[in-house]
XYZ file of C-alpha atoms in Angstrom:
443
model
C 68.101 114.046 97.958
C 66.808 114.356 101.268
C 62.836 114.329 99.710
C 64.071 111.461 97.721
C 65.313 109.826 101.346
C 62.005 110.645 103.004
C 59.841 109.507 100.356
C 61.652 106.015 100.504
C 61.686 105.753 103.643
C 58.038 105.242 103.605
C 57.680 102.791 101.167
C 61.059 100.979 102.006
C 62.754 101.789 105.005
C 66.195 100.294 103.704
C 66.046 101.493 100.640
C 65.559 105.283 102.403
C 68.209 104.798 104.461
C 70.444 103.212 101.777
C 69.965 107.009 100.048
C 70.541 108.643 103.093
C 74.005 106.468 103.289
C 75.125 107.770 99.543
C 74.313 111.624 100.098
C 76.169 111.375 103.884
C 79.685 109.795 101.693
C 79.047 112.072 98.898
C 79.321 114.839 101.033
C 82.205 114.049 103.144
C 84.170 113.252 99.737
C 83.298 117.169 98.318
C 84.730 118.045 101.852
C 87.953 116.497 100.916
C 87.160 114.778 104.712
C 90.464 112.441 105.895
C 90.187 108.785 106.664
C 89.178 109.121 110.567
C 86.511 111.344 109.585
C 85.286 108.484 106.703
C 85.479 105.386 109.315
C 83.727 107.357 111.878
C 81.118 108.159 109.489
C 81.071 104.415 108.801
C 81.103 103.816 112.347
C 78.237 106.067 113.726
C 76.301 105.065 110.447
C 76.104 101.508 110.869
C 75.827 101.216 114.984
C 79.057 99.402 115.728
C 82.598 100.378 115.630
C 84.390 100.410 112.132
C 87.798 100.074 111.440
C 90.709 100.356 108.405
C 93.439 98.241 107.741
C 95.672 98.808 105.477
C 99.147 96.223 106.170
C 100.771 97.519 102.624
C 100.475 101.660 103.885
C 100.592 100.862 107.771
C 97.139 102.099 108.229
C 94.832 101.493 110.783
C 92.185 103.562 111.857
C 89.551 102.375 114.360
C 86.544 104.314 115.652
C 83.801 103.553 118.398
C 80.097 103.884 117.463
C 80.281 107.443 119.669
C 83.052 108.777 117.547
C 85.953 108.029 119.634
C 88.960 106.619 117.779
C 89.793 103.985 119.732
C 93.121 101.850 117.892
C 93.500 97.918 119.466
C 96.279 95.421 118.593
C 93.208 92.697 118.358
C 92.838 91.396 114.788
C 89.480 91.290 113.085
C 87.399 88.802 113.398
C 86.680 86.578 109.980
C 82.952 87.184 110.741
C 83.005 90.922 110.567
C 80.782 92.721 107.323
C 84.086 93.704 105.342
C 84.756 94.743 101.813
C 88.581 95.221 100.000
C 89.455 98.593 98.965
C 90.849 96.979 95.689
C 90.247 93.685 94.265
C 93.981 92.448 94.755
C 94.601 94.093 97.856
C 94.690 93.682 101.537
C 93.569 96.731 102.584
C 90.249 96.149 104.370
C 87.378 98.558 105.655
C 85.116 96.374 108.418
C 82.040 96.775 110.706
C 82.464 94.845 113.666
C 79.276 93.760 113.524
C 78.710 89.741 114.326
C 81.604 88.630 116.373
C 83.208 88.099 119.578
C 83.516 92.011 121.289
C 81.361 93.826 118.317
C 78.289 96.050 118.478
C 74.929 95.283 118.502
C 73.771 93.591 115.758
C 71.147 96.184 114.323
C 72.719 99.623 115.114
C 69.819 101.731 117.030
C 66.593 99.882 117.903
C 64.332 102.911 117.678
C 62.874 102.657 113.811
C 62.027 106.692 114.031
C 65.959 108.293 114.776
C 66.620 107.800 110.916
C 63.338 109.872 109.799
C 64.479 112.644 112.919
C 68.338 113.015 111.266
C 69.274 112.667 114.613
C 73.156 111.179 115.292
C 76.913 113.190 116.393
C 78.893 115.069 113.594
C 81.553 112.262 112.042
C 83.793 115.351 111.853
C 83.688 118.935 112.852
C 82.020 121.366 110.560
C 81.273 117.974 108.757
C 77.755 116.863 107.908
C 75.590 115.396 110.592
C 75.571 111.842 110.936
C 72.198 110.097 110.945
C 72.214 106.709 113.162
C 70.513 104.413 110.850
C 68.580 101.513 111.747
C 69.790 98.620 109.510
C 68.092 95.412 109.446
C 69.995 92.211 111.532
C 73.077 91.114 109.162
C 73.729 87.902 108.848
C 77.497 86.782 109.098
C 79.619 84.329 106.752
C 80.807 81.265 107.797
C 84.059 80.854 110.287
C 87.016 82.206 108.471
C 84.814 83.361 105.412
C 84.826 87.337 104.723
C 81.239 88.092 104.645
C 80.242 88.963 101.377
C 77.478 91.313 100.433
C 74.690 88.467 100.149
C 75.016 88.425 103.869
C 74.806 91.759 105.144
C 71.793 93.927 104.937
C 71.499 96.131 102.592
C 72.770 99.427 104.580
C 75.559 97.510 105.593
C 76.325 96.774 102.211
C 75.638 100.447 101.435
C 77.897 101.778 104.019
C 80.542 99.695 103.283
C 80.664 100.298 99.565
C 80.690 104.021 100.130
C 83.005 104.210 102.310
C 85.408 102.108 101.032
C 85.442 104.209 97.724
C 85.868 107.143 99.486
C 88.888 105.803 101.777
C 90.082 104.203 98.252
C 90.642 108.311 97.099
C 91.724 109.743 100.281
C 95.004 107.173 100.429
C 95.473 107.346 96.409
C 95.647 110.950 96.875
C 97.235 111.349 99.989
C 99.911 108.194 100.581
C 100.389 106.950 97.203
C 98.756 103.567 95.813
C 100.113 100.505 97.693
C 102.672 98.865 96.218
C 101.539 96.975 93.215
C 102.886 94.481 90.460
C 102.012 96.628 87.585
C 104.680 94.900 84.518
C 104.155 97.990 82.503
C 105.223 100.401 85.553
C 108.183 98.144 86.371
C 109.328 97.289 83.024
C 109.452 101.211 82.749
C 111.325 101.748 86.077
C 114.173 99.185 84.785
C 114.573 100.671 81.567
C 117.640 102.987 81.303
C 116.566 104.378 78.274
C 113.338 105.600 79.382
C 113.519 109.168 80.314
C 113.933 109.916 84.123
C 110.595 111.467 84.302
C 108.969 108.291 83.021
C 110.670 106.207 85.791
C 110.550 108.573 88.618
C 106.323 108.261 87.815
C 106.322 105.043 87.667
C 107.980 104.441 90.724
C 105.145 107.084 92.433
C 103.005 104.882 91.349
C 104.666 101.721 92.417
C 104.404 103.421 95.582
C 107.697 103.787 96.138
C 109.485 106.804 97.563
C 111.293 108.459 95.139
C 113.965 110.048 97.311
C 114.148 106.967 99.370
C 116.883 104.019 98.017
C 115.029 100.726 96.109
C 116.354 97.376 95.271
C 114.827 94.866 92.728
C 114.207 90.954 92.838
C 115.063 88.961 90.571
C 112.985 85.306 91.181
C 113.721 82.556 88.713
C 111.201 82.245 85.789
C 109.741 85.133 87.314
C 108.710 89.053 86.886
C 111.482 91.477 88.558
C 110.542 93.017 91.656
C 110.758 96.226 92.767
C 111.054 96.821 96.782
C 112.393 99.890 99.712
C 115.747 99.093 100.810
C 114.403 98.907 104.642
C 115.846 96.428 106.641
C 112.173 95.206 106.659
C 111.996 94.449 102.833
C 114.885 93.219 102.191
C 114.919 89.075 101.875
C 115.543 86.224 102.980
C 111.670 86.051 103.949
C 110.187 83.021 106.045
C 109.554 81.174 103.534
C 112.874 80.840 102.501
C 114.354 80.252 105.609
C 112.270 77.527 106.035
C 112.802 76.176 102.225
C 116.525 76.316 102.998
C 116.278 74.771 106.039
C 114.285 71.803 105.018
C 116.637 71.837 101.451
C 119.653 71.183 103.398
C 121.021 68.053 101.995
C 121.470 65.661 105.289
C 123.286 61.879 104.763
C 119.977 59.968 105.275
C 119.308 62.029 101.853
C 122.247 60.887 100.106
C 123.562 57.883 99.126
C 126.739 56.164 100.013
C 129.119 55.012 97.332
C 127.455 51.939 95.608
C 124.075 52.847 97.388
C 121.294 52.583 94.958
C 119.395 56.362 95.279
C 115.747 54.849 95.604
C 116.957 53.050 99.041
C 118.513 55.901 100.349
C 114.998 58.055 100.065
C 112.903 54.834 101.732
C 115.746 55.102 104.200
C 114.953 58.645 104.534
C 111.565 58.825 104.763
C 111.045 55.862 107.311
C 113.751 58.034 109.688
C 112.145 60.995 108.884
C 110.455 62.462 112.257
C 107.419 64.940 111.687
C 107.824 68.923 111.975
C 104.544 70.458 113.533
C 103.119 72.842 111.097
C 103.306 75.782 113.795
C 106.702 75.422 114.430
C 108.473 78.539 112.961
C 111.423 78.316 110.770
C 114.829 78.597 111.714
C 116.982 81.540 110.880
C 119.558 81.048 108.320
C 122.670 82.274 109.533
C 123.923 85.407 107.800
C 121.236 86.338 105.896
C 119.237 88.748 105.740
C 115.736 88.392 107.069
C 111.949 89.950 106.355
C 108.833 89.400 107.910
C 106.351 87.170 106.341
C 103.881 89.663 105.187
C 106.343 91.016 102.904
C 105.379 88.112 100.741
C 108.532 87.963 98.356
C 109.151 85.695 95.750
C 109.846 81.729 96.972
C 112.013 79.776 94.882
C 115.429 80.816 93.455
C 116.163 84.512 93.860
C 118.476 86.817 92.768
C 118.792 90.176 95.451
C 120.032 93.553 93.661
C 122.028 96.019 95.508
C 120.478 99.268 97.432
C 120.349 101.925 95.527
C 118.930 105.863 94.285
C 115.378 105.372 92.237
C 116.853 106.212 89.644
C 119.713 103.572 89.168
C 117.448 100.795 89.549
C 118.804 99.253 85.976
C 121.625 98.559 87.589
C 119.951 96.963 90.673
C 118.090 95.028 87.775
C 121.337 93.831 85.841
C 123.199 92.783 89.532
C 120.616 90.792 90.535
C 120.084 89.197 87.302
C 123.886 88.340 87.636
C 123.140 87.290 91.800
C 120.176 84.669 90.280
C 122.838 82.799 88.311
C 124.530 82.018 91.611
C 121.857 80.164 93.633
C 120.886 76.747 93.643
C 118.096 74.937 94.096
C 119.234 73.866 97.419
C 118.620 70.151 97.008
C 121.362 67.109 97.566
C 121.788 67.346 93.817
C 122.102 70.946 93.680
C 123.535 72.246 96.968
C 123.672 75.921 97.251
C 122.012 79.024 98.364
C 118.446 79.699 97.120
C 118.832 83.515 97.574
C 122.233 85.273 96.704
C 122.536 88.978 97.183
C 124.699 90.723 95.018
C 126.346 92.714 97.571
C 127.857 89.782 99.051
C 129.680 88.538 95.789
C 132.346 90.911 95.913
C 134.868 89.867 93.050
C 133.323 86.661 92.654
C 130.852 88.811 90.678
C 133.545 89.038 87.649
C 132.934 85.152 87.318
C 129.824 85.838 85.548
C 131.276 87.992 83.025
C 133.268 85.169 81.932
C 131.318 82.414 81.766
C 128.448 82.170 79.721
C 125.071 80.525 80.569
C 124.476 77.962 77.745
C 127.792 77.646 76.420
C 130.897 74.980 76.656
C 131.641 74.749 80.522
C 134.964 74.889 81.492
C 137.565 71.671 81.984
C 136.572 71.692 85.304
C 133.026 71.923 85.306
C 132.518 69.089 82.640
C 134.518 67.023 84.987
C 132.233 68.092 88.001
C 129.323 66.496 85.737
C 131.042 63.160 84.465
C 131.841 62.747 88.140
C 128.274 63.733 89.462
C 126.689 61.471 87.031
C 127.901 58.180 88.540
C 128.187 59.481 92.129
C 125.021 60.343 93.932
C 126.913 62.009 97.191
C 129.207 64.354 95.422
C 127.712 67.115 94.451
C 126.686 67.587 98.364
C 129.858 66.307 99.638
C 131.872 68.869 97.585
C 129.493 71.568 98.650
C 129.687 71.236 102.336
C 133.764 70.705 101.924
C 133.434 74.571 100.396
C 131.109 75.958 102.452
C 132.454 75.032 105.915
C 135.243 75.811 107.756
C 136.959 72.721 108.745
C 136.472 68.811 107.182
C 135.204 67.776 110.206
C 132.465 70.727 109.958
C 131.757 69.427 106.578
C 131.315 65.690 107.735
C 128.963 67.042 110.656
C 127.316 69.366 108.115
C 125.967 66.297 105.646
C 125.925 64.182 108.740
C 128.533 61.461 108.152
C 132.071 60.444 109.865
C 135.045 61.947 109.570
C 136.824 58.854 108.079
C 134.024 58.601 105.844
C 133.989 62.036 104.273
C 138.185 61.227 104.155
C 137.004 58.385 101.983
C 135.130 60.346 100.147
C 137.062 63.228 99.226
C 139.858 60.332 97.961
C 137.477 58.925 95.551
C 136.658 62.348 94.135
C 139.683 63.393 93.795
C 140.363 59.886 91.636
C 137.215 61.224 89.674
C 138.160 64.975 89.276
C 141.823 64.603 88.878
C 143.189 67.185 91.076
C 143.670 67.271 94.846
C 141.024 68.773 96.644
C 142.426 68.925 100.664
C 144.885 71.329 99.951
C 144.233 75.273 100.095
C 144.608 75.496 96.522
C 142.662 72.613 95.420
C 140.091 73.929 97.493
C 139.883 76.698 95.328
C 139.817 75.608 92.429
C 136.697 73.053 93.633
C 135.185 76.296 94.814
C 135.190 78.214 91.310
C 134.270 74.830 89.718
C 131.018 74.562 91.542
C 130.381 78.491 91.129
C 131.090 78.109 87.445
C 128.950 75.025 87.671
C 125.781 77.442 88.157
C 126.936 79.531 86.000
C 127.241 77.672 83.055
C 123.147 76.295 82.913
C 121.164 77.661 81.147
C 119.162 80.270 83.181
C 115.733 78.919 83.002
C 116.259 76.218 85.229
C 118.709 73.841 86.727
């Protein structure tokens, strides 16, 4: 290899340097070397520090061109020479070559170090690292990742070697990141597959075996499969903000004998712009994730905590959870994401009724009356989910003697008091039975 490198190097010097890149990579993998040994071989290679980010395994490595491991909070800049680790990933291997704070853009200026060997050892008792001299790389566009038509070919070379050889060292030693294999999860929810069978498939799902899981259920959507850290576990950002911007408000909804489409141009001309930095607010008593832990928007059912191994049941309870949500709008008021630890013995309801079938009395009087009256479905919802009527009337945003005169005229429509602790009730497990009753795959 190294006759091969030399006799390259004088008809191409890239080309004899891209050789020298391979056999340096090839050797640290025989070595078995660890990651800080790989990114300060890409590091010392290239001229400019190197770093690894991996968000999904909490990785990052970062080493200076001398071989000092030197970790900073400062993201990467967009303009960096990068590759992925895997197609679908985020884990990222970069040269800070090109950007604000990186290293010179062509590594060593003297042509003849390559042809001496000369460099620092990327890892003791590891082989010697040759300082290359790559050719000036060109960088991508603002907020592009460079791709390899704009890097020079050792670059290119250094990153692609590299990145396979990280690719094996946290396969082998920190599991594959999480992924969103069907196969592996429909395996993992299967009872009847043997326990061997599931505990691999959760290895490979990168989840800790001896660690407790819980599984998502999203509506028309695959199950998820997640740790039970209070930094997995949902409501995520995005549905804070999708609640928060659901909540039905009275410009929203009509009044009674208000035609719909004037309430909505009364909306929107009212309506006062949100800036798009502004960051959601938190919805009270739920639970909350960061927004990296990109989770499934939309309805969601949340299965309980619990051993690998009983992740079926996780599965069936949040099945059961999704049938409880909402869509969150004034026509279907309701939490987006229900976790099925938080049902408690409302949780029976779903035994009973059916989605798809004959609705109970009460729910096919819910619908006559929510046909022909625009506000009630939100109305009833806020009476339900608030404390007091006058925290209802502030909750939908209209007067107390107006929500009074209301809750009269449903009443008149449902045909059974609903200001009285037991009516209340009952209008409680109407609208619960409500959701249960449709049909799962949609509203």
């Amino acid at each position: 290899m190294k006759e091969l490198a030399g006799r390259l190097t004088a008809l191409d010097p890239d080309a004899g340097a891209a050789v020298r890149v391979i056999a340096y990579f090839d050797r640290l993998a025989e070595s078995r070397a660890g990651l800080e040994a790989l990114v300060r071989g890409a590091a010392v290679l290239a001229g400019c520090p190197a770093r690894l980010v991996d968000p999904e395994r909490r990785v990052h490595v970062r080493v200076e061109t001398d071989g000092t491991r030197r970790d900073t909070g400062t993201p990467p800049d967009p303009v960096w020479p990068a590759v992925r680790l895997s197609p679908d990933g985020t884990a990222m291997l970069w040269l800070e070559r090109g950007g604000d704070g990186a290293g010179p853009a062509g590594g060593v200026s003297e042509p003849d170090v390559a042809s001496r060997g000369g460099g620092g050892a990327a890892e003791p008792g590891g082989p010697a690292a040759t300082v290359l001299d790559p050719r000036p790389a060109q960088t991508a566009a603002p907020g592009q990742v460079p791709t390899p038509n704009t890097l020079s070919v050792v670059d290119a070379v250094i990153l692609e070697r590299a990145a396979g050889a990280v690719r094996l060292v946290l396969d082998r030693t920190r599991g594959r990141a999480p992924a969103d294999d069907p196969a592996l999860v429909e395996t993992l929810l299967d009872a009847t597959a043997p326990e061997p069978a599931r505990l691999h498939a959760a290895r490979r799902l990168g989840l800790d075996p001896t660690a407790p899981a819980r599984v998502l259920a999203p509506l028309n959507g695959r199950p998820r499969v997640v740790p039970a850290g209070p930094e997995a576990v949902p409501l995520g950002a995005g549905h804070a903000a999708a609640d928060a911007a659901a909540r039905p408000r009275a410009s929203q909804i009509p009044s009674q004998g208000q035609p719909a489409d004037v309430a909505t141009a009364q909306a929107t001309s009212r309506a006062r712009p949100v800036p798009a930095s502004a960051p959601a607010p938190p919805v009270p008593g739920r639970h909350t994730a960061p927004p990296e832990s990109r989770l499934p928007t939309g309805r969601l059912g949340v299965g309980p905590a619990v051993p690998v191994l009983e992740l079926p049941r996780s599965w069936a309870e949040a099945r059961a959870a999704l049938r409880f949500t909402a869509e969150g709008t004034p026509q279907d008021p309701g939490p987006r994401v229900v976790h099925a630890e938080e049902l408690g013995g409302i949780a029976l309801l779903a035994d009973i009724v059916e989605p798809g079938t004959e609705p109970p009395p009460d729910v096919r009087a819910l619908e006559t009356a929510a046909a022909t009256t625009p506000w009630l479905s939100a109305t009833l919802h806020a009476v339900v989910s608030t404390a007091s009527l006058r925290a209802a009337a502030a909750e939908i945003n209209v007067h107390h003697s107006t929500l009074q005169d209301r809750l009269a005229h449903a009443e008149h429509l449902l045909g059974w008091p609903i200001r009285s602790p037991q009516g209340r009730l009952r209008l409680q497990l109407a609208l619960t039975m409500r959701h249960l009753a449709r049909p799962l795959s949609g509203s």
